Short mmCIF file of C-alpha atoms and ligand atoms in Angstrom, two decimals:
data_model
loop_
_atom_site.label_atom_id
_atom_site.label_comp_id
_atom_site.label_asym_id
_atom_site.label_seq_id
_atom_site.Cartn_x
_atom_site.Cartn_y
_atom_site.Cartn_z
CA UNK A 294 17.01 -0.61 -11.52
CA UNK A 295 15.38 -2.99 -8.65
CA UNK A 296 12.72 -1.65 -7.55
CA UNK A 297 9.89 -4.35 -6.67
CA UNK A 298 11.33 -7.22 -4.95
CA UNK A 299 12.21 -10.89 -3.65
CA UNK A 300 10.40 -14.02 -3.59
CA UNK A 301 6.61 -14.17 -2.93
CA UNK A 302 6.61 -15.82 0.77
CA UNK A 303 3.66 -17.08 2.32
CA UNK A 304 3.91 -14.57 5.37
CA UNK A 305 1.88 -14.96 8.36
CA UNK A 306 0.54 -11.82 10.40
CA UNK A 307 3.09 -11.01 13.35
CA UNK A 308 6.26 -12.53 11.59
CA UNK A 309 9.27 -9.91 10.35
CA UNK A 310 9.87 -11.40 6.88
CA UNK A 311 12.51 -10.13 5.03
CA UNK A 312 9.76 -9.19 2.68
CA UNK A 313 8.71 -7.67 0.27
CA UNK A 314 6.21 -6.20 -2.08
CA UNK A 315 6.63 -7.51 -5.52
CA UNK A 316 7.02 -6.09 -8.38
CA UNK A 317 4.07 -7.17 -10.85
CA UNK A 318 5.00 -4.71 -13.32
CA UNK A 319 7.81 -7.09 -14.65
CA UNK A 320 5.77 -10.14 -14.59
CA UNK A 321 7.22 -11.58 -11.72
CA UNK A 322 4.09 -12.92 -10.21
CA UNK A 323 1.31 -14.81 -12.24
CA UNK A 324 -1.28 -15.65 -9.68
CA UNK A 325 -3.29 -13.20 -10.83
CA UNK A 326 -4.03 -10.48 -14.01
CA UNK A 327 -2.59 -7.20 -13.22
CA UNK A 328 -5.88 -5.11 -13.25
CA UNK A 329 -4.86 -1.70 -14.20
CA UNK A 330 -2.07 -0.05 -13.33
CA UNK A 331 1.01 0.56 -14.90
CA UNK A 332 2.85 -0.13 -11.48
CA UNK A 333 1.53 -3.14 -9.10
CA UNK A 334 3.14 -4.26 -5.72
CA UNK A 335 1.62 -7.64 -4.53
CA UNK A 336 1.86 -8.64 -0.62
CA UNK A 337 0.77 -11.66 0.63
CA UNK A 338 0.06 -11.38 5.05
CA UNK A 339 -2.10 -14.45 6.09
CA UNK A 340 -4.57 -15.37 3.65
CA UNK A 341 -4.46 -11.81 1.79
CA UNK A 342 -2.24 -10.76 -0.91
CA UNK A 343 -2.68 -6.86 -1.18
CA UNK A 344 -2.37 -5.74 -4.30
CA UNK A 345 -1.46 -2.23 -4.38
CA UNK A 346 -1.32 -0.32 -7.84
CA UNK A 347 -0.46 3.22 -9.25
CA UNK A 348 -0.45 4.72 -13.15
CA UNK A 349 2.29 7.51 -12.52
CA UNK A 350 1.31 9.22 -16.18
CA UNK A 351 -1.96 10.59 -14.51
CA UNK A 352 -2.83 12.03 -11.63
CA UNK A 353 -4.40 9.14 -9.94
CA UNK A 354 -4.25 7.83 -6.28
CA UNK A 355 -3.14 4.54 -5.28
CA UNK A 356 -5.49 1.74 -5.41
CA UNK A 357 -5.74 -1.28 -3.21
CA UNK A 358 -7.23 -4.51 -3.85
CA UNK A 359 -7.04 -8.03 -2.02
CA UNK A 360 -7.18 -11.11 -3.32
CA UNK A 361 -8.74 -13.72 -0.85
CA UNK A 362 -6.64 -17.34 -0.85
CA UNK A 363 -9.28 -18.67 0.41
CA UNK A 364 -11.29 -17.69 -2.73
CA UNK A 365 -9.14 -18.11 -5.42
CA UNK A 366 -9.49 -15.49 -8.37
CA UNK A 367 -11.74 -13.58 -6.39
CA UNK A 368 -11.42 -9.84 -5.86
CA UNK A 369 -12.63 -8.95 -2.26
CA UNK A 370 -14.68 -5.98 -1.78
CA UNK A 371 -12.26 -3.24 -0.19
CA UNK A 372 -13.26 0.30 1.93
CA UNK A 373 -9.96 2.15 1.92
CA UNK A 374 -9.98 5.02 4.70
CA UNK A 375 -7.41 8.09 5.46
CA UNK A 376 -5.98 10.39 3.14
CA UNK A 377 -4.80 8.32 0.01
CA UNK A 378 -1.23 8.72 -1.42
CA UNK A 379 -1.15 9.94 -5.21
CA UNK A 380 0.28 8.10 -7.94
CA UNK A 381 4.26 7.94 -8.44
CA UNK A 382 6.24 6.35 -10.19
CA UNK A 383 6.51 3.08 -8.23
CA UNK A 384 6.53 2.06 -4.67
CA UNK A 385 8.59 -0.45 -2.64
CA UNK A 386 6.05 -2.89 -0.47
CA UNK A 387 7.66 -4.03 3.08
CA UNK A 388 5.01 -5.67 5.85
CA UNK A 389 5.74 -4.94 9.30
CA UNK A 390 3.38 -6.39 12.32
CA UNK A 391 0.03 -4.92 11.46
CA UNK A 392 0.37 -2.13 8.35
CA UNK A 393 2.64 -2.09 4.83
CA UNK A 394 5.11 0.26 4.51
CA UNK A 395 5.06 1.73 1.51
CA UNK A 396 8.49 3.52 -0.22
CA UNK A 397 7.16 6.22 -3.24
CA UNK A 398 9.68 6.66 -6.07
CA UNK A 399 10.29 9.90 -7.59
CA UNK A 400 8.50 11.51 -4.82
CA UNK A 401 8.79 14.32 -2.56
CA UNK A 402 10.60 13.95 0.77
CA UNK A 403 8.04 14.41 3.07
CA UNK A 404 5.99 12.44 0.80
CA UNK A 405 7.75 8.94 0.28
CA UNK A 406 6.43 7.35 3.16
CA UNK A 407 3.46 6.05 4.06
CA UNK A 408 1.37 3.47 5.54
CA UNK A 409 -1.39 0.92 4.50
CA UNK A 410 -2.69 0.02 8.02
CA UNK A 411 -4.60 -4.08 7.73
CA UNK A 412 -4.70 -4.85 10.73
CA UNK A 413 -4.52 -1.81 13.48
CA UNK A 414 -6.72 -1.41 16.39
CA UNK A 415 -8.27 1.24 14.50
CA UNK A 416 -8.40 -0.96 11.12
CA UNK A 417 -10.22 -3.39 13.25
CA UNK A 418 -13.06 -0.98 14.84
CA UNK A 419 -13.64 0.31 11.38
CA UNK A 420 -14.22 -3.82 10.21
CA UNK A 421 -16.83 -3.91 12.62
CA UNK A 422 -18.71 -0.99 11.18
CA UNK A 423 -17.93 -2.03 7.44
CA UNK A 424 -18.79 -5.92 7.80
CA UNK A 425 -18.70 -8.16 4.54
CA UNK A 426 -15.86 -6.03 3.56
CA UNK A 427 -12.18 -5.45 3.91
CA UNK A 428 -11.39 -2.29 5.82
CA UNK A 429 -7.38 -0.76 5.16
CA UNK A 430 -6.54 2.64 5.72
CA UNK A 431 -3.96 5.35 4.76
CA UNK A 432 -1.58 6.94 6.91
CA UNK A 433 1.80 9.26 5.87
CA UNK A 434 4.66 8.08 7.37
CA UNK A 435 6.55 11.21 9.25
CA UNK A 436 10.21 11.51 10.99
CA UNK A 437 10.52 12.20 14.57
CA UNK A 438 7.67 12.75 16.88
CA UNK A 439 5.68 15.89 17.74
CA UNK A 440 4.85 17.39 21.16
CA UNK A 441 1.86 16.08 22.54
CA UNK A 442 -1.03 18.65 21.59
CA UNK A 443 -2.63 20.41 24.00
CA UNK A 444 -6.56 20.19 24.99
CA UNK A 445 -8.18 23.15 26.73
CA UNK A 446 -11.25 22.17 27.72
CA UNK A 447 -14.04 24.80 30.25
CA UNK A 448 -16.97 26.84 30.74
CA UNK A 449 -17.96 29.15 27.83
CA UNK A 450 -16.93 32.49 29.54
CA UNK A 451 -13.81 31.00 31.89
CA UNK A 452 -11.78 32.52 29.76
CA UNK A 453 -10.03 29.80 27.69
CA UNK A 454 -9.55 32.09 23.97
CA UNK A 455 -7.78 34.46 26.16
CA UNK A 456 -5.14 32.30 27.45
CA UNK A 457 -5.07 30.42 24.36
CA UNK A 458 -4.76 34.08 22.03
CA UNK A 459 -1.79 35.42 25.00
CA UNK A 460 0.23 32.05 24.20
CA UNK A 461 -0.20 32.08 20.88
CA UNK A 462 1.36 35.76 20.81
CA UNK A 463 4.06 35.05 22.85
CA UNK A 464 5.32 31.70 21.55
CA UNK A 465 4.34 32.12 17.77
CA UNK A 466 6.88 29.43 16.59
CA UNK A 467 6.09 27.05 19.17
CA UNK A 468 2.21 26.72 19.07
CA UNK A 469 -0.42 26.21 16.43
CA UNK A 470 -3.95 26.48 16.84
CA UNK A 471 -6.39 23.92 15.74
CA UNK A 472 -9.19 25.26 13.31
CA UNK A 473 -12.63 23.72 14.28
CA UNK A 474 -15.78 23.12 12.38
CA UNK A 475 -18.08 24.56 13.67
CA UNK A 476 -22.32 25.03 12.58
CA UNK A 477 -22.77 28.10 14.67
CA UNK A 478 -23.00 31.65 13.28
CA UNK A 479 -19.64 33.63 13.44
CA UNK A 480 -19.36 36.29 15.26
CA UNK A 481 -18.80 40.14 14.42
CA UNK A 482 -14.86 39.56 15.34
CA UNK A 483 -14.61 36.20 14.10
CA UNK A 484 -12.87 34.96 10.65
CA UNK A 485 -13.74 31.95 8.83
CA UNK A 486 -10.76 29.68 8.49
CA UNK A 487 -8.94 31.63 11.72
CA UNK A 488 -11.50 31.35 14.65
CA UNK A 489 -13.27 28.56 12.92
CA UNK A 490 -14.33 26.80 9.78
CA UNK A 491 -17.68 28.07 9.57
CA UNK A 492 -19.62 25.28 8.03
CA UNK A 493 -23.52 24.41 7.25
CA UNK A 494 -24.65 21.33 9.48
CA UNK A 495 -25.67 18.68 6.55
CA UNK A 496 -21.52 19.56 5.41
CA UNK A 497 -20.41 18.84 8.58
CA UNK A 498 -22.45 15.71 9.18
CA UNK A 499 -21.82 14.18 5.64
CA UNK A 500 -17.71 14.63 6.56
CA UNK A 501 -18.43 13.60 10.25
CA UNK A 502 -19.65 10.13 8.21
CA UNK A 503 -16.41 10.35 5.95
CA UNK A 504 -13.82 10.23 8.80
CA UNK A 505 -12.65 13.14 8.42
CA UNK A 506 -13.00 14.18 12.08
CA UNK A 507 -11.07 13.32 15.24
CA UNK A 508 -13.67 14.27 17.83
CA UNK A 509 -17.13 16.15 17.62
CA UNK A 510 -19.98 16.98 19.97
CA UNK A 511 -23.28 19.06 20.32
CA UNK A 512 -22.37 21.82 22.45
CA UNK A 513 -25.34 24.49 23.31
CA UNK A 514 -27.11 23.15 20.29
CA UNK A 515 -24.41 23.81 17.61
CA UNK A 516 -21.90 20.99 16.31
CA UNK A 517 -18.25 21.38 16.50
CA UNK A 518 -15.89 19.28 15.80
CA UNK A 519 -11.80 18.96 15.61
CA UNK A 520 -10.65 17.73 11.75
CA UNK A 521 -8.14 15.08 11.99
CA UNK A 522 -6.45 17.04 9.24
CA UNK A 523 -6.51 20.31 11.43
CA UNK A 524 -4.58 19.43 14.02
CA UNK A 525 -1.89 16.87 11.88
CA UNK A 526 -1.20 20.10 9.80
CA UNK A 527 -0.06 22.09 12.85
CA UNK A 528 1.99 18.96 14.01
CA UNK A 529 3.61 18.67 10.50
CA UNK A 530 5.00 22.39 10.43
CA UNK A 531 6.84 21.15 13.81
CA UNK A 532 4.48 23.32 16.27
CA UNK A 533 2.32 22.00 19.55
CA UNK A 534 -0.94 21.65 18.50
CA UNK A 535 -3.70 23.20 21.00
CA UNK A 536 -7.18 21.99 20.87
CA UNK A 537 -9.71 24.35 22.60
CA UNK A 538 -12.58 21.74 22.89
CA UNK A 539 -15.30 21.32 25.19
CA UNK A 540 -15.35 18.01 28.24
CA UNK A 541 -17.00 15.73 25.72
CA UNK A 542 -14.25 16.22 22.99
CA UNK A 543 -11.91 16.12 25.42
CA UNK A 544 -12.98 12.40 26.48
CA UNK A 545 -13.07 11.22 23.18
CA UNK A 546 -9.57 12.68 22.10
CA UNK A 547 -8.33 10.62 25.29
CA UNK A 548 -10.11 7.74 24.00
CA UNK A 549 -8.51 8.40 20.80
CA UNK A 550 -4.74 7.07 19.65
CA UNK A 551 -3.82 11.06 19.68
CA UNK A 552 -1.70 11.45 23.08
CA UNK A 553 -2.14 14.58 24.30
CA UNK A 554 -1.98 17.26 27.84
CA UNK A 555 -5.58 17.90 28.77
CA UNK A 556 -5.88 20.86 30.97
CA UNK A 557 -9.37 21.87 32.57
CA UNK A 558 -9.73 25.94 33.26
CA UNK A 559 -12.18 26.91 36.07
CA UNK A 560 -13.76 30.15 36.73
CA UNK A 561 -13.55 31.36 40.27
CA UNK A 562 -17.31 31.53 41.07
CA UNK A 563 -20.62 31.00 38.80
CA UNK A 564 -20.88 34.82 39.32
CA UNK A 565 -17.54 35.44 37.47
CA UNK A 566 -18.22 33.40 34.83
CA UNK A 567 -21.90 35.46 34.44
CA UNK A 568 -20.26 38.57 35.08
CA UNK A 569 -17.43 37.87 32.03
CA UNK A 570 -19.97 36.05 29.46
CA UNK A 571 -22.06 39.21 29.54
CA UNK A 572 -19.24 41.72 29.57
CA UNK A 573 -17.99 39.80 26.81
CA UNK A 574 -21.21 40.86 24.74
CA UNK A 575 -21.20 38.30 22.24
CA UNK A 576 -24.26 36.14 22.87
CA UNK A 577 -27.77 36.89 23.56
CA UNK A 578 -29.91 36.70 26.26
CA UNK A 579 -30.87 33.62 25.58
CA UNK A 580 -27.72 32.34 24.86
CA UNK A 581 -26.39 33.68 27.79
CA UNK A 582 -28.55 31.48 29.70
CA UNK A 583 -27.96 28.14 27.62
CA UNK A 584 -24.32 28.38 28.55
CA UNK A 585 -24.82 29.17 32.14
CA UNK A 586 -26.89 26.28 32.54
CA UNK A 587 -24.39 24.39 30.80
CA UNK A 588 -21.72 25.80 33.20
CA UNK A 589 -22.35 23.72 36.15
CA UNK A 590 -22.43 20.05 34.09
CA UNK A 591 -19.59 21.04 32.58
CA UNK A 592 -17.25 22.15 35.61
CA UNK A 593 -18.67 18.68 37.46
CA UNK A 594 -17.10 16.70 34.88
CA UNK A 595 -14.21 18.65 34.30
CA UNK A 596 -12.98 18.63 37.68
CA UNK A 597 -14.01 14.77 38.72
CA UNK A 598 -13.84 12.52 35.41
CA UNK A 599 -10.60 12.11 35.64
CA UNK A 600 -10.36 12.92 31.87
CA UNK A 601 -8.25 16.09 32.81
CA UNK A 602 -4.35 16.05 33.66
CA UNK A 603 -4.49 19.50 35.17
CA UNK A 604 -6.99 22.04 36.96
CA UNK A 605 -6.57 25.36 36.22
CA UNK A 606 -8.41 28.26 38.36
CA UNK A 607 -8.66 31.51 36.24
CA UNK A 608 -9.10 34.03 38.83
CA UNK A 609 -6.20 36.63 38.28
CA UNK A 610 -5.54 36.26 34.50
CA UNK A 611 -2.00 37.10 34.43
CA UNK A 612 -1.37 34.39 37.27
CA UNK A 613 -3.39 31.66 35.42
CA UNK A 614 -1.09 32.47 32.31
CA UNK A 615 1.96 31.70 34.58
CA UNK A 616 0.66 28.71 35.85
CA UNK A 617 -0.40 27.39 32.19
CA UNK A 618 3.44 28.46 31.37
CA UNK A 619 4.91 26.32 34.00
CA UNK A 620 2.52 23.54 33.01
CA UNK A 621 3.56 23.74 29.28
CA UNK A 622 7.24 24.04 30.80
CA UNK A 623 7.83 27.72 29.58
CA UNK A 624 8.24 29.39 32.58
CA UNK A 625 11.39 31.80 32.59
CA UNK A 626 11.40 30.47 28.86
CA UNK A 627 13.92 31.91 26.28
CA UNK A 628 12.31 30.56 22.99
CA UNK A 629 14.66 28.55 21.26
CA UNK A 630 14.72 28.05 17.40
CA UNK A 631 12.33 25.55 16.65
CA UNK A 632 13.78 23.28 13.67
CA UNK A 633 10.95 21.76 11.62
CA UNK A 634 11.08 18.21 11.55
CA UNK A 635 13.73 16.19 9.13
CA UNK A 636 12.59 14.75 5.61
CA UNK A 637 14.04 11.73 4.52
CA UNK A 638 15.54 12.18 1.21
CA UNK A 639 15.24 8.22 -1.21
CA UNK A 640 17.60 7.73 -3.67
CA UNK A 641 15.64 7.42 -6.41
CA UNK A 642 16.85 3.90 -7.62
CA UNK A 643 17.38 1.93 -4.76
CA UNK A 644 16.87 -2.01 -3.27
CA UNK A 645 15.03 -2.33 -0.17
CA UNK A 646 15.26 -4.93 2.74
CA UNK A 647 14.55 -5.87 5.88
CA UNK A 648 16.33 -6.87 9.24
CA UNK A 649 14.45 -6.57 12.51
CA UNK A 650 13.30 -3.27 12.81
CA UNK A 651 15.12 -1.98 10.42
CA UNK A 652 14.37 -1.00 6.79
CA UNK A 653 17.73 -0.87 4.81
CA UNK A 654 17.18 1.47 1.35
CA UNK A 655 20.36 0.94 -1.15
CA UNK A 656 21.24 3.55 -3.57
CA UNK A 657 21.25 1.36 -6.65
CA UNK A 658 21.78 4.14 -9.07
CA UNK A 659 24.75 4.91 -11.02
CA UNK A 660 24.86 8.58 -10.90
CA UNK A 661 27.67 9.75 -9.13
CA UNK A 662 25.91 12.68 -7.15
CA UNK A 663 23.54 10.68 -6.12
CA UNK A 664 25.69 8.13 -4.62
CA UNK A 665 27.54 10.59 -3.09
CA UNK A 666 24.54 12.01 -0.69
CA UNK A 667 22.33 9.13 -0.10
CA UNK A 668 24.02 5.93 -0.33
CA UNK A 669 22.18 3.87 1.81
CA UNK A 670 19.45 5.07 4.56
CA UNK A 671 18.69 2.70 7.18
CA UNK A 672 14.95 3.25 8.38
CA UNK A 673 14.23 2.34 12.15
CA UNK A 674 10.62 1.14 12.00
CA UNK A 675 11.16 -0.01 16.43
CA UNK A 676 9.49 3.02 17.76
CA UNK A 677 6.13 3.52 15.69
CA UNK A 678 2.99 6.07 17.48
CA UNK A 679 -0.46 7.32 15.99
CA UNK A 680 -1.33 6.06 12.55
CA UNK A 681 -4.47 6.25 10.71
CA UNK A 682 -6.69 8.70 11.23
CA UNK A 683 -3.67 10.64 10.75
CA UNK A 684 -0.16 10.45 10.84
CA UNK A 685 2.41 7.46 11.25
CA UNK A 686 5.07 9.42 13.40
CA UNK A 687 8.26 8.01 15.46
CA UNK A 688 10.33 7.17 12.20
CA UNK A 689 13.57 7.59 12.65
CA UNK A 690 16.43 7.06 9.79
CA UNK A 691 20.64 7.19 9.63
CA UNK A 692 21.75 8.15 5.74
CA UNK A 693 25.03 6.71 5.59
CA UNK A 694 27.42 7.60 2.43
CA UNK A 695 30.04 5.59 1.01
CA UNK A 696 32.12 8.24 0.16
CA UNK A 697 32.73 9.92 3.90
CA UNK A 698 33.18 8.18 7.33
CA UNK A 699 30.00 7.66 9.78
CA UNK A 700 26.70 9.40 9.28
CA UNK A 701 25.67 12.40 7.26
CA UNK A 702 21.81 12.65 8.69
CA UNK A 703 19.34 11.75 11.39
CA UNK A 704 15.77 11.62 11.84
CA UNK A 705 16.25 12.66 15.47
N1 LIG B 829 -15.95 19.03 21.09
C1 LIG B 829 -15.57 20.19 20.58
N2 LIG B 829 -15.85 21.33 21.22
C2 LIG B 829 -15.42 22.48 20.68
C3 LIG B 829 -14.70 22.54 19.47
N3 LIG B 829 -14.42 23.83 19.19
C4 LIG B 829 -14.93 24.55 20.20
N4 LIG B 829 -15.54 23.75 21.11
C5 LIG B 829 -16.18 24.11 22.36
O1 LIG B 829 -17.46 24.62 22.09
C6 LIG B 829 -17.83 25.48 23.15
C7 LIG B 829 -18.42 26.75 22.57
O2 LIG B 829 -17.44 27.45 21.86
P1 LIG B 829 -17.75 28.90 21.29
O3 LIG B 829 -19.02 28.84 20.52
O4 LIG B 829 -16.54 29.38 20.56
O5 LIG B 829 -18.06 29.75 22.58
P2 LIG B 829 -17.15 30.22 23.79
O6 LIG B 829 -16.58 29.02 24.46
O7 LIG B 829 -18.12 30.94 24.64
O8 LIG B 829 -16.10 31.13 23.25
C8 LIG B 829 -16.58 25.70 23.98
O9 LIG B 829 -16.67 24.89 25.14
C9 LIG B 829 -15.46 25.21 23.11
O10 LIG B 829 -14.39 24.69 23.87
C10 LIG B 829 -14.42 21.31 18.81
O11 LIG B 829 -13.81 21.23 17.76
N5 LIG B 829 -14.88 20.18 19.40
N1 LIG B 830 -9.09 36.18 34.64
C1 LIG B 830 -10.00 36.96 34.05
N2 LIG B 830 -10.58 37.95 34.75
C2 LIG B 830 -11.51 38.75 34.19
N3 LIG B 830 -11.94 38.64 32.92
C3 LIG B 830 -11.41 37.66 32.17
C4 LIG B 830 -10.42 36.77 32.69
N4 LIG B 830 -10.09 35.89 31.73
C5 LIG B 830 -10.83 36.22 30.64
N5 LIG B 830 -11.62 37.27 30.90
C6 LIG B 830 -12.61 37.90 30.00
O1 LIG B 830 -13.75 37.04 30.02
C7 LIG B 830 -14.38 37.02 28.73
C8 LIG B 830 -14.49 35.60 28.24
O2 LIG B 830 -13.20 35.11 27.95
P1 LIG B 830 -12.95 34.16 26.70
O3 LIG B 830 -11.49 33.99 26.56
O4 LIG B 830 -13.72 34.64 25.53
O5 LIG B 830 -13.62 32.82 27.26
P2 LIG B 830 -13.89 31.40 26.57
O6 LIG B 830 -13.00 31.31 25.37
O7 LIG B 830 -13.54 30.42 27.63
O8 LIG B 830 -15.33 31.39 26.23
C9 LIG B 830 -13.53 37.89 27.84
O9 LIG B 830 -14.16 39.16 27.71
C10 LIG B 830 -12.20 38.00 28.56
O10 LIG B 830 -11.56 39.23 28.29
#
């Protein structure tokens, strides 16, 4: 088997080595003890080597650690952020310009790729909240790209669920919703994990402070937020993701890495939107009043930030749901099969190198079935999006087989 690789080159950030990880497992590299794990890649990028081990016996997550070359000998305190991979049994190591690709052995096929960002834009914000230590973070790798998610943002009242709730019953296979937290009460109609996460405030704020959301704002005196988990989930099971968020989640998605359609929905008059928020009989007086007072701020930013893409008036509902159509391209739509997006499937035994963009993986094993459908995959790494928080999407691969002409797969 080869599974950990090449020579240990003194790689600068920025330059496409032909890489590599290295296999510490063997012995290959004696710079420094192998702390724990059964199964170490070691990856030198400036000054750093990133030392990146698993124990695939137990049910253990991947650990990072960095040794400094500055320091010699000297472990350098690490904050790893994101969603961690678990333990496999081994991993290929390849740097690209800013992250580590990592290859999992042994694992499943939506699960053998991921990411250990070092030195993203996001990486890099995080450093400045986490000085004196050495911020990396997480992110699965994923074939193909989604659609850009959708963020309805407008007035409590305008009428927003409804749209949202009509598209959702028409184009079932085509649209997922995104699951909020939320602190405020449920109400009478409303299920916990469907309408929102219903969650206690201190929850929310402690995972607020872990990363684990995308956006989140005080609206009318509640928190709600959008996980970044929530709305990858919907993107994974190949749907459009729709966001129903008020204006100041809607600015910081767009200051976010998450490209996305933000769409603005306006009542017709203040009247309406009184008129439908008390028909609606789900607040109280009192509440009533908070989100009419809200009303106004919110339709003044909505309709001159610049934050929104589209303005949508909701006077006639059946018109504004044609007009939301056309925007989402669905008018006069016949809804097409939607194919979930294609796993890559690694030869468990394989080499691993690197030319340009492009990640060549090399069936090394001697089994003939295994030769037969995944001979060598070649990995195009050119057209990377997102990352951590979240998901590393734009992969795109070509399995090629030795034992037919041309191609048997694509990513796209
Ligand atoms: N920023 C942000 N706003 C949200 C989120 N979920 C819901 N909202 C907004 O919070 C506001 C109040 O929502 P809700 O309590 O369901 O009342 P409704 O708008 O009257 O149905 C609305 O403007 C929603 O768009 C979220 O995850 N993040
Ligand atoms: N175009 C419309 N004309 C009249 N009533 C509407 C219209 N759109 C929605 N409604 C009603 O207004 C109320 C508020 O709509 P809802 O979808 O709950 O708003 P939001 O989610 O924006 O708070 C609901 O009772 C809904 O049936």
């Amino acid at each position: 088997m080869m599974w950990g690789l090449d020579s240990d080159k003194d790689l600068t950030m920025g330059e496409a080595p032909i890489i590599i990880g290295q296999d510490l497992q063997h012995g290959n590299d004696n710079d420094f003890e192998s702390k724990s794990g059964t199964f170490e890649t070691g990856t030198i990028i400036g000054d750093k080597k990133y030392v990146i081990g698993e124990t695939a016996a137990e049910f253990f997550y991947v650990k990072v650690q960095i040794l400094d070359n500055n320091c010699p000998g000297e472990w350098v305190n690490v904050v790893e952020l994101g969603t961690k991979p678990i333990s496999c049994n081994g991993h290929s190591a390849v740097v690209l310009k800013d992250r580590i690709l990592i290859l999992r052995k042994d694992s499943n096929p939506d699960d053998c790729i991921w990411f250990l960002e070092v030195d993203t834009m996001f990486v890099r914000e995080q450093q400045e909240k986490n000085l004196g230590t050495e911020v990396v973070a997480w992110s699965k790798g994923v074939i193909g790209n989604a659609e850009k998610p959708v963020v309805i943002s407008g007035p409590s009242g305008v009428g927003k669920g409804t749209l949202i709730s009509k598209l959702m019953k028409d184009f079932p296979s085509m649209f997922g919703f995104s699951v909020s937290h939320t602190t405020r009460a449920p109400r009478a109609m409303e299920k916990d994990g469907v309408h929102y996460h219903f969650t206690e405030k201190n929850v929310m704020e402690k995972e607020i402070k872990d990363g684990k959301f995308l956006e989140f704002a005080s609206v009318h005196e509640n928190l709600y937020g959008t996980s970044v988990e929530g709305v990858e989930l919907v993107s994974d099971a190949g749907k459009r993701c729709i966001l129903d968020i008020d204006v100041q989640g809607a600015r910081s998605v767009r200051a976010s890495t998450l490209e996305a359609m933000f769409i603005f929905i306006c009542p017709p008059s203040m009247d309406d939107l009184e008129k439908r928020l008390r028909d609606r009989g789900t607040e109280t007086e009192e509440q009533v009043l908070k989100r009419l007072r809200n009303a106004q701020a919110e339709i003044e930013q909505g309709t001159s930030s610049g934050i929104f893409d589209h303005i949508l008036y909701n006077d006639n509902l059946e018109e504004c749901y044609e007009n939301l159509k056309k925007l989402l391209g669905l008018d006069g739509y016949d809804v097409p099969p939607k194919s979930a997006p294609k796993a890559i499937d690694l030869p468990r035994d394989h080499s691993v190198s690197k030319i340009d963009d492009k990640i060549i993986i090399n069936s090394t094993s001697s089994s003939i079935l295994e030769k037969e459908s995944k001979n060598l995959i070649m990995l195009d790494v050119s057209s990377l999006k997102g990352g951590a928080p979240g998901r590393t999407r734009g992969l795109n691969f070509e399995a090629i087989d030795s034992f037919s002409e041309g191609f048997n797969g694509s990513g796209n």
